[in-house]
Coordinates of C-alpha atoms in Angstrom, one line a residue:
X9 CA 7.8 33.7 -0.1
X10 CA 10.2 32.6 -3.1
X11 CA 13.7 32.1 -0.7
X12 CA 10.9 29.5 1.1
X13 CA 10.5 26.2 0.6
X14 CA 8.5 25.2 -1.4
X15 CA 5.0 24.0 1.0
X16 CA 1.7 23.0 -0.1
X17 CA -1.4 21.9 1.1
X18 CA -5.0 19.3 0.4
X19 CA -8.0 20.8 2.7
X20 CA -10.5 18.7 2.4
X21 CA -13.4 19.1 4.8
X22 CA -14.3 15.7 6.0
X23 CA -18.3 15.3 4.8
X24 CA -18.4 12.0 2.8
X25 CA -16.8 10.7 -0.1
X26 CA -13.3 12.1 -2.1
X27 CA -14.5 13.4 -5.7
X28 CA -11.8 12.8 -8.2
X29 CA -11.9 16.5 -8.1
X30 CA -10.6 15.8 -4.7
X31 CA -7.7 13.2 -5.7
X32 CA -6.5 15.8 -8.7
X33 CA -6.6 18.3 -6.6
X34 CA -4.1 16.4 -4.1
X35 CA -2.4 15.0 -7.4
X36 CA -1.0 18.4 -8.5
X37 CA 0.0 19.8 -5.0
X38 CA 1.8 16.5 -4.5
X39 CA 3.1 17.0 -8.0
X40 CA 4.3 20.5 -7.9
X41 CA 6.1 20.0 -3.8
X42 CA 7.8 17.3 -5.5
X43 CA 8.7 18.7 -8.0
X44 CA 10.5 21.6 -6.1
X45 CA 11.9 19.1 -3.5
X46 CA 8.5 20.8 -1.4
X47 CA 6.5 19.3 0.8
X48 CA 3.0 18.6 1.1
X49 CA 0.5 18.7 4.1
X50 CA -2.9 17.1 4.3
X51 CA -5.2 19.6 6.9
X52 CA -8.4 18.7 7.9
X53 CA -10.8 21.2 8.1
X54 CA -13.8 20.4 10.1
X55 CA -14.9 23.5 11.1
X56 CA -18.5 23.0 10.1
X57 CA -19.3 20.6 12.9
X58 CA -22.9 20.5 11.6
X59 CA -21.7 18.7 8.5
X60 CA -19.1 16.6 9.8
X61 CA -20.4 13.3 9.2
X62 CA -18.3 10.4 11.0
X63 CA -15.7 8.1 8.7
X64 CA -15.0 10.7 6.3
X65 CA -11.5 11.7 7.9
X66 CA -10.2 7.7 8.1
X67 CA -11.8 7.3 4.3
X68 CA -9.9 10.3 2.7
X69 CA -6.9 9.3 4.3
X70 CA -7.2 5.6 3.3
X71 CA -7.8 7.2 -0.9
X72 CA -4.6 8.9 -0.1
X73 CA -2.6 5.8 0.6
X74 CA -4.3 3.5 -1.8
X75 CA -3.2 6.2 -4.5
X76 CA 0.1 6.5 -2.8
X77 CA -0.1 9.8 -2.3
X78 CA 1.4 9.7 1.8
X79 CA 1.7 13.3 2.8
X80 CA 4.4 14.8 4.6
X81 CA 2.6 15.8 7.9
X82 CA -1.3 15.0 8.6
X83 CA -3.1 14.6 11.3
X84 CA -1.9 11.3 11.5
X85 CA 2.1 11.3 11.2
X86 CA 2.1 14.8 12.5
X87 CA 4.3 17.3 12.2
X88 CA 6.2 20.5 13.0
X89 CA 2.8 23.0 12.9
X90 CA 0.8 20.3 14.7
X91 CA -2.4 20.2 15.7
X92 CA -3.8 19.1 11.3
X93 CA -7.5 19.6 12.0
X94 CA -8.8 22.7 12.3
X95 CA -11.5 21.8 15.0
X96 CA -8.3 21.3 17.4
X97 CA -7.2 24.3 17.1
X98 CA -10.1 26.6 17.6
X99 CA -9.1 28.5 19.9
X100 CA -6.8 30.2 17.1
X101 CA -9.1 31.6 15.4
X102 CA -10.5 33.9 17.6
X103 CA -8.0 36.0 18.7
X104 CA -7.4 37.3 14.9
X105 CA -11.1 37.9 14.2
X106 CA -11.1 40.1 16.9
X107 CA -8.0 42.0 15.2
X108 CA -10.3 42.2 12.7
X109 CA -12.9 44.3 14.4
X110 CA -10.9 45.8 16.5
X111 CA -9.1 47.7 13.3
X112 CA -12.5 48.2 11.1
X113 CA -11.9 45.7 8.9
X114 CA -14.8 43.2 10.3
X115 CA -17.7 43.6 13.4
X116 CA -20.3 41.5 15.1
X117 CA -23.7 41.1 13.9
X118 CA -26.2 40.0 16.1
X119 CA -28.7 39.5 14.1
X120 CA -30.6 35.4 14.5
X121 CA -31.7 32.9 11.7
X122 CA -35.4 33.9 11.8
X123 CA -34.5 37.9 10.9
X124 CA -31.8 36.4 8.1
X125 CA -34.2 35.1 6.8
X126 CA -37.5 37.5 6.9
X127 CA -34.8 39.6 5.4
X128 CA -35.0 37.2 2.6
X129 CA -38.0 37.1 1.9
X130 CA -38.1 41.0 1.8
X131 CA -35.1 41.7 -0.1
X132 CA -34.9 39.5 -3.8
X133 CA -31.6 38.6 -4.3
X134 CA -30.7 39.8 -0.4
X135 CA -26.7 40.0 0.4
X136 CA -25.6 41.3 4.0
X137 CA -22.9 43.4 2.3
X138 CA -22.6 47.2 1.4
X139 CA -26.1 47.5 0.3
X140 CA -27.8 46.6 3.5
X141 CA -25.6 45.6 6.2
X142 CA -26.5 49.2 7.8
X143 CA -30.3 48.0 8.4
X144 CA -29.0 44.6 10.2
X145 CA -28.5 44.5 13.7
X146 CA -24.6 45.0 13.8
X147 CA -21.8 46.6 15.5
X148 CA -21.8 49.2 12.3
X149 CA -24.9 50.6 13.4
X150 CA -26.0 49.8 17.0
X151 CA -24.6 51.8 19.5
X152 CA -21.5 51.2 20.8
X153 CA -23.0 50.8 24.9
X154 CA -25.3 48.4 23.5
X155 CA -22.9 46.3 21.5
X156 CA -20.8 46.1 24.4
X157 CA -23.6 44.4 26.5
X158 CA -25.0 42.5 24.0
X159 CA -21.0 41.0 24.3
X160 CA -21.4 41.0 28.1
X161 CA -24.3 38.7 28.4
X162 CA -23.5 36.3 25.5
X163 CA -25.4 37.5 23.5
X164 CA -25.1 34.7 20.1
X165 CA -23.5 36.5 17.3
X166 CA -20.9 35.8 14.6
X167 CA -18.3 38.4 12.8
X168 CA -18.0 39.3 9.2
X169 CA -15.8 41.3 7.1
X170 CA -15.9 44.3 6.3
X171 CA -15.8 44.1 2.7
X172 CA -14.7 47.8 0.8
X173 CA -17.2 50.0 -1.5
X174 CA -16.3 50.8 -4.6
X175 CA -12.8 48.9 -5.0
X176 CA -11.7 46.1 -7.2
X177 CA -9.1 43.5 -6.0
X178 CA -6.8 41.7 -8.3
X179 CA -3.8 39.0 -7.8
X180 CA -1.7 37.1 -10.5
X181 CA -3.3 32.7 -10.4
X182 CA -0.5 30.8 -11.9
X183 CA -3.1 29.3 -14.1
X184 CA -5.1 32.5 -15.5
X185 CA -3.0 35.3 -15.3
X186 CA -4.8 38.7 -13.7
X187 CA -8.2 37.7 -12.6
X188 CA -10.1 40.7 -10.9
X189 CA -12.7 41.7 -8.5
X190 CA -15.3 44.0 -7.9
X191 CA -15.6 44.2 -3.9
X192 CA -19.6 45.8 -4.4
X193 CA -20.1 42.0 -5.8
X194 CA -18.6 39.9 -3.0
X195 CA -20.7 39.8 0.5
X196 CA -19.4 40.0 4.0
X197 CA -19.0 36.9 4.9
X198 CA -19.1 34.8 8.0
X199 CA -15.5 34.6 9.4
X200 CA -16.2 33.4 13.4
X201 CA -19.6 31.7 13.8
X202 CA -22.1 31.8 17.1
X203 CA -20.4 28.4 18.1
X204 CA -16.8 30.0 17.8
X205 CA -15.7 27.9 15.1
X206 CA -14.3 29.6 12.3
X207 CA -15.8 29.5 8.4
X208 CA -13.7 28.3 6.2
X209 CA -12.6 32.1 4.8
X210 CA -10.9 32.9 8.2
X211 CA -9.4 29.2 8.8
X212 CA -7.5 29.2 5.8
X213 CA -6.1 32.2 6.0
X214 CA -4.7 31.7 9.5
X215 CA -4.0 27.4 8.7
X216 CA -2.0 28.7 5.6
X217 CA 0.3 31.4 7.4
X218 CA 0.6 29.8 10.3
X219 CA 2.0 27.1 7.9
X220 CA 4.1 28.9 5.8
X221 CA 2.3 27.5 2.9
X222 CA 4.0 28.9 0.2
X223 CA 1.6 27.2 -3.1
X224 CA -2.2 27.4 -2.7
X225 CA -3.5 24.8 -5.6
X226 CA -7.7 24.1 -5.3
X227 CA -10.0 23.8 -7.4
X228 CA -11.8 26.1 -9.7
X229 CA -14.8 26.7 -7.4
X230 CA -13.2 28.8 -4.5
X231 CA -12.3 31.7 -7.4
X232 CA -15.1 34.1 -6.4
X233 CA -13.7 33.4 -2.9
X234 CA -10.3 35.1 -3.3
X235 CA -10.8 38.2 -2.8
X236 CA -11.9 37.1 1.2
X237 CA -9.4 35.7 1.7
X238 CA -6.7 37.8 -0.8
X239 CA -8.1 41.0 1.9
X240 CA -7.9 39.2 5.0
X241 CA -4.1 38.1 4.2
X242 CA -4.0 41.8 3.5
X243 CA -5.8 43.2 6.8
X244 CA -3.8 40.5 9.1
X245 CA -0.7 41.8 8.2
X246 CA 0.2 38.9 6.2
X247 CA 0.6 40.3 2.5
X248 CA 4.0 39.5 1.9
X249 CA 3.7 36.3 3.1
X250 CA 0.4 35.3 0.8
X251 CA 1.1 31.8 -0.6
X252 CA 1.0 31.9 -4.9
X253 CA -2.6 31.4 -6.2
X254 CA -3.4 28.5 -8.7
X255 CA -7.0 27.6 -9.3
X256 CA -7.6 24.5 -11.4
X257 CA -9.4 23.5 -14.0
X258 CA -13.3 21.9 -12.8
X259 CA -13.7 18.2 -14.5
X260 CA -16.4 18.6 -16.5
X261 CA -19.5 16.1 -17.5
X262 CA -18.6 13.7 -20.9
X263 CA -21.2 16.1 -22.7
X264 CA -18.7 19.1 -21.6
X265 CA -21.8 20.7 -20.1
X266 CA -21.4 21.4 -16.4
X267 CA -19.3 19.8 -13.4
X268 CA -19.0 16.5 -13.3
X269 CA -21.4 15.1 -10.0
X270 CA -21.5 11.8 -8.1
X271 CA -25.6 12.3 -10.0
X272 CA -23.5 12.4 -13.2
X273 CA -21.9 8.6 -12.1
X274 CA -24.8 7.0 -11.2
X275 CA -26.9 8.1 -14.3
X276 CA -24.0 7.6 -16.9
X277 CA -22.7 4.5 -15.2
X278 CA -19.2 5.1 -13.2
X279 CA -18.2 5.8 -10.1
X280 CA -16.5 9.2 -9.2
X281 CA -15.1 8.7 -6.4
X282 CA -11.4 7.4 -5.7
X283 CA -12.8 4.7 -2.9
X284 CA -16.5 3.5 -2.4
X285 CA -18.4 5.7 0.2
X286 CA -21.2 4.7 2.2
X287 CA -23.3 7.1 3.9
X288 CA -23.6 5.5 7.6
X289 CA -26.6 7.7 8.1
X290 CA -28.7 6.5 5.0
X291 CA -26.4 3.3 4.3
X292 CA -25.9 4.6 0.1
X293 CA -23.2 3.4 -1.5
X294 CA -21.6 5.2 -3.7
X295 CA -19.2 2.7 -6.2
X296 CA -14.8 3.7 -6.3
X297 CA -12.6 3.5 -9.1
X298 CA -11.1 0.8 -6.8
X299 CA -13.1 -1.1 -6.5
X300 CA -14.4 -1.0 -9.9
X301 CA -10.8 -2.4 -10.3
X302 CA -8.7 0.1 -11.4
X303 CA -5.3 0.2 -10.5
X304 CA -4.0 3.1 -8.2
X305 CA -1.5 3.9 -11.1
X306 CA -4.0 4.3 -13.5
X307 CA -6.1 6.5 -11.7
X308 CA -3.2 9.2 -11.0
X309 CA -2.9 8.6 -14.5
X310 CA -5.9 9.5 -15.5
X311 CA -6.5 12.0 -13.2
X312 CA -3.5 13.8 -14.8
X313 CA -4.4 13.8 -17.8
X314 CA -8.0 15.7 -16.8
X315 CA -5.9 19.1 -17.6
X316 CA -2.8 18.9 -18.0
X317 CA -0.3 17.0 -20.3
X318 CA 3.2 17.6 -21.0
X319 CA 3.3 19.0 -24.9
X320 CA 3.7 15.9 -26.0
X321 CA 1.8 12.5 -27.2
X322 CA 2.9 10.7 -24.0
X323 CA 0.2 9.6 -22.8
X324 CA 1.0 6.7 -20.6
X325 CA 2.9 7.6 -17.2
X326 CA 4.5 6.9 -14.1
X327 CA 4.4 9.1 -10.4
X328 CA 8.1 9.5 -10.7
X329 CA 7.1 10.4 -14.4
X330 CA 4.9 13.1 -13.1
X331 CA 6.4 14.3 -10.7
X332 CA 10.0 14.8 -13.3
X333 CA 7.2 16.4 -16.0
X334 CA 4.6 18.3 -14.6
X335 CA 5.0 22.2 -14.7
X336 CA 2.1 24.6 -13.7
X337 CA 2.2 26.3 -17.0
X338 CA 1.1 23.0 -18.8
X339 CA -2.3 23.2 -16.5
X340 CA -5.2 24.3 -18.7
X341 CA -7.5 27.0 -18.2
X342 CA -10.2 25.3 -19.6
X343 CA -12.4 22.8 -17.7
X344 CA -11.7 18.7 -19.0
X345 CA -14.1 16.8 -19.6
X346 CA -14.6 13.2 -18.2
X347 CA -14.2 10.1 -20.6
X348 CA -14.8 7.1 -18.9
X349 CA -13.5 5.3 -22.2
X350 CA -10.4 6.8 -22.2
X351 CA -10.0 6.1 -18.4
X352 CA -11.1 2.5 -18.8
X353 CA -8.1 2.3 -21.4
X354 CA -5.6 3.9 -19.4
X355 CA -6.5 0.8 -16.7
X356 CA -5.7 -1.5 -19.0
X357 CA -2.8 0.4 -20.3
X358 CA -1.3 -0.4 -16.8
X359 CA -2.2 -3.9 -16.1
X360 CA 0.2 -4.7 -19.5
X361 CA 2.8 -2.7 -17.7
X362 CA 2.6 -4.1 -14.4
X363 CA 4.3 -6.7 -14.2
X364 CA 3.2 -10.3 -12.8
X365 CA 4.2 -10.0 -9.1
X366 CA 2.9 -6.1 -9.3
X367 CA -0.1 -7.4 -10.3
X368 CA -0.4 -10.6 -7.7
X369 CA -1.5 -8.9 -4.7
X370 CA -4.5 -7.1 -6.6
X371 CA -5.2 -10.3 -7.9
X372 CA -5.8 -12.1 -5.1
X373 CA -7.7 -10.3 -3.6
X374 CA -10.4 -9.5 -6.4
X375 CA -10.0 -13.5 -6.3
X376 CA -10.5 -13.6 -2.7
X377 CA -13.1 -11.1 -3.0
X378 CA -15.1 -13.6 -5.1
X379 CA -14.6 -16.5 -2.9
X380 CA -12.1 -18.4 -5.2
X381 CA -9.5 -19.8 -3.2
X382 CA -5.9 -19.6 -4.6
X383 CA -3.3 -21.1 -2.6
X384 CA -0.1 -21.9 -5.2
X385 CA 1.3 -18.7 -5.9
X386 CA 3.1 -20.2 -9.0
X387 CA 0.2 -21.4 -10.4
X388 CA -1.6 -17.4 -10.1
X389 CA 1.3 -15.7 -11.6
X390 CA 1.1 -18.3 -14.7
X391 CA -2.7 -17.2 -15.3
X392 CA -1.6 -13.1 -14.4
X393 CA 0.7 -13.6 -17.1
X394 CA -2.0 -15.4 -19.1
X395 CA -4.5 -13.3 -19.3
X396 CA -3.6 -10.1 -18.1
X397 CA -3.5 -8.6 -21.9
X398 CA -7.4 -9.9 -22.1
X399 CA -8.4 -7.7 -19.1
X400 CA -9.7 -3.9 -18.4
X401 CA -10.1 -4.0 -14.9
X402 CA -9.1 -6.0 -12.3
X403 CA -12.3 -7.7 -11.8
X404 CA -11.9 -8.6 -15.4
X405 CA -8.9 -11.4 -13.9
X406 CA -12.0 -13.1 -12.1
X407 CA -13.9 -13.8 -15.7
X408 CA -11.0 -14.5 -17.7
X409 CA -9.2 -16.3 -14.9
X410 CA -11.1 -18.0 -12.1
X411 CA -12.4 -21.1 -13.8
X412 CA -8.1 -22.0 -13.4
X413 CA -9.3 -22.9 -9.9
X414 CA -12.7 -23.8 -9.9
X415 CA -14.4 -26.0 -12.8
X416 CA -17.3 -23.6 -14.8
X417 CA -20.7 -23.5 -12.7
X418 CA -22.9 -23.0 -16.3
X419 CA -22.0 -23.5 -19.8
X420 CA -22.8 -21.5 -23.0
X421 CA -24.4 -23.9 -23.7
X422 CA -26.5 -21.8 -26.9
X423 CA -23.2 -21.0 -28.5
X424 CA -23.1 -25.3 -28.8
X425 CA -26.0 -27.0 -29.1
X426 CA -27.8 -25.9 -32.5
X427 CA -25.1 -27.3 -34.4
X428 CA -24.4 -30.3 -31.6
X429 CA -24.2 -33.7 -33.4
X430 CA -23.7 -37.2 -32.5
X431 CA -20.4 -37.2 -33.9
X432 CA -19.3 -34.5 -31.9
X433 CA -19.9 -36.4 -28.9
X434 CA -17.7 -39.3 -30.2
X435 CA -15.6 -37.5 -31.2
X436 CA -15.3 -36.2 -28.0
X437 CA -14.9 -39.5 -26.1
X438 CA -12.5 -41.0 -28.2
X439 CA -10.4 -37.6 -27.3
X440 CA -10.8 -37.9 -23.8
X441 CA -9.0 -41.8 -24.4
X442 CA -6.5 -40.3 -26.1
X443 CA -5.5 -37.3 -23.7
X444 CA -6.3 -40.0 -20.5
X445 CA -3.2 -41.9 -21.6
X446 CA -0.9 -38.7 -23.3
X447 CA 2.3 -39.2 -22.1
X448 CA 3.6 -35.4 -22.7
X449 CA 1.1 -33.0 -21.6
X450 CA 2.2 -29.2 -22.9
X451 CA -0.4 -27.1 -24.9
X452 CA 1.9 -28.1 -28.3
X453 CA 1.7 -31.4 -28.5
X454 CA -1.9 -31.0 -27.3
X455 CA -2.7 -28.9 -30.5
X456 CA -0.6 -31.2 -32.8
X457 CA -2.9 -34.3 -31.1
X458 CA -5.5 -32.4 -31.6
X459 CA -5.8 -31.5 -34.8
X460 CA -4.5 -34.4 -36.3
X461 CA -7.0 -36.0 -34.6
X462 CA -10.0 -33.2 -36.1
X463 CA -8.5 -34.0 -39.7
X464 CA -8.6 -37.6 -38.8
X465 CA -12.0 -38.0 -37.8
X466 CA -13.4 -35.5 -40.8
X467 CA -14.2 -32.4 -38.5
X468 CA -13.0 -28.3 -39.7
X469 CA -11.2 -27.6 -36.2
X470 CA -13.7 -24.6 -35.8
X471 CA -16.8 -27.5 -35.8
X472 CA -14.9 -29.1 -32.4
X473 CA -12.5 -25.8 -31.2
X474 CA -15.5 -23.8 -29.8
X475 CA -17.1 -26.6 -27.6
X476 CA -13.6 -27.5 -26.0
X477 CA -12.6 -24.1 -25.2
X478 CA -16.2 -24.1 -23.7
X479 CA -16.3 -27.8 -21.9
X480 CA -12.8 -26.2 -20.2
X481 CA -13.9 -22.7 -19.3
X482 CA -18.1 -22.5 -19.6
X483 CA -17.9 -19.7 -22.8
X484 CA -16.1 -17.9 -25.5
X485 CA -13.0 -16.5 -23.7
X486 CA -9.7 -16.8 -22.5
X487 CA -6.0 -17.1 -23.8
X488 CA -4.9 -20.4 -26.3
X489 CA -7.4 -23.0 -25.2
X490 CA -4.5 -25.3 -25.3
X491 CA -2.6 -23.2 -22.8
X492 CA -5.7 -23.5 -20.4
X493 CA -5.3 -27.1 -21.1
X494 CA -1.9 -27.4 -19.9
X495 CA -2.2 -25.1 -16.6
X496 CA -5.7 -27.3 -15.8
X497 CA -3.5 -30.8 -16.2
X498 CA -4.4 -34.0 -17.6
X499 CA -6.5 -35.0 -15.5
X500 CA -8.5 -31.9 -14.8
X501 CA -9.1 -30.8 -18.3
X502 CA -10.2 -34.8 -18.7
X503 CA -12.4 -34.5 -15.9
X504 CA -14.6 -30.9 -17.8
X505 CA -14.6 -33.0 -20.7
X506 CA -16.3 -35.7 -19.6
X507 CA -18.8 -32.9 -17.6
X508 CA -18.7 -31.4 -20.3
X509 CA -20.3 -33.6 -22.2
X510 CA -23.2 -34.4 -19.7
X511 CA -24.8 -30.7 -20.2
X512 CA -24.3 -31.1 -24.1
X513 CA -26.0 -34.0 -24.4
X514 CA -28.4 -33.5 -21.5

């Protein structure tokens, strides 16, 4: 397939939220496709109707949109190989499953769920494969006339692949090199279910063939299924069209022991989903990186560095830079430990890197979500410029900047009260009067005036600077205090001194 245009796909099941491992799979597919001038396809694998969750497909599409990883073909934009939902392609699959049966590579299995359950009880570690397939109710050991009668009567059945015995299957993985499997270790997977829907195993092969997929980049957890898929490519006569495979390393828990899960995030206090996901059935809300305050650029950047690097010390990459630098040769075989502190570092770096204009829509949304009305765009841009270097998450813009738009609701009284004196009350009353009549209102002038007055009154600058900050913002944070006063304006600064004095002296 070397002569063909590179075509890759991400094929999620709409069964819930999108784990950061899933988004990294999207990212690596996207980077590989764009690096080679190819196409990135989104295909929805909704063949398991029992696990289908309402709203999950829209959620996946929204996640990709937020990340800026736009598919070239998808259920939304369409494309030359529509439809892109497997449930809408259902009639296709039986034809291929029946072909496999006819050629002796698959068989009809009529076992009921109860019979299978009983077999699992009777046989420890039961595997429906070479060791037990001839003990079961299937077309391999039932008389032909009985099989035909069962099919004619519409008896529920599945179609299973017949795995070869005492053989090994090998393929070359783009990341892992040659990988080999013993066929006796693999059971006879179901290819077509009783409801006529294909399983992932059959559907992924048929759809990858029909959609001319050239490279299949997917998670390491699919590696045990590879021998079934390799055989299907061969049995269906498509071996020469088989995509190149790459099984991406796992994203591990922070301690490196095991795959990172939703439960780990809940236990350790960080998200593992791209965006908030609410389970419609249970009402359970799983937090996401977006709502926590991550920029999409930072989210993609941190995911790219989980299992890949460009061989240099560079860590901060834009999406365009990632496309330019990406290569499968630099993807690690080993799992990558997730480090939430490092994730936040990426976000802080991207907040610094983005322009105030670039940050404006995000910050405006943060304020809107918190109920803060921002009607002055120019002022918002100035606020972003003042506080951006202090923000790690987008939500920090509220903490670091909300006081520019509304008076503090409360004060860090404990930082002031123990050292408060009548002399300080007098100092700030007089300062208020001075500021009320001030002609100039620039930070430098305000600072000079404040320092001169402090010396005149016999205070050290540290004695009165912290209370002044708390008067304006409510706490021990924020940029240069006189920049804050300049931004607030004369009238608002005077009002805040007055209001705070009442609280400090109560």
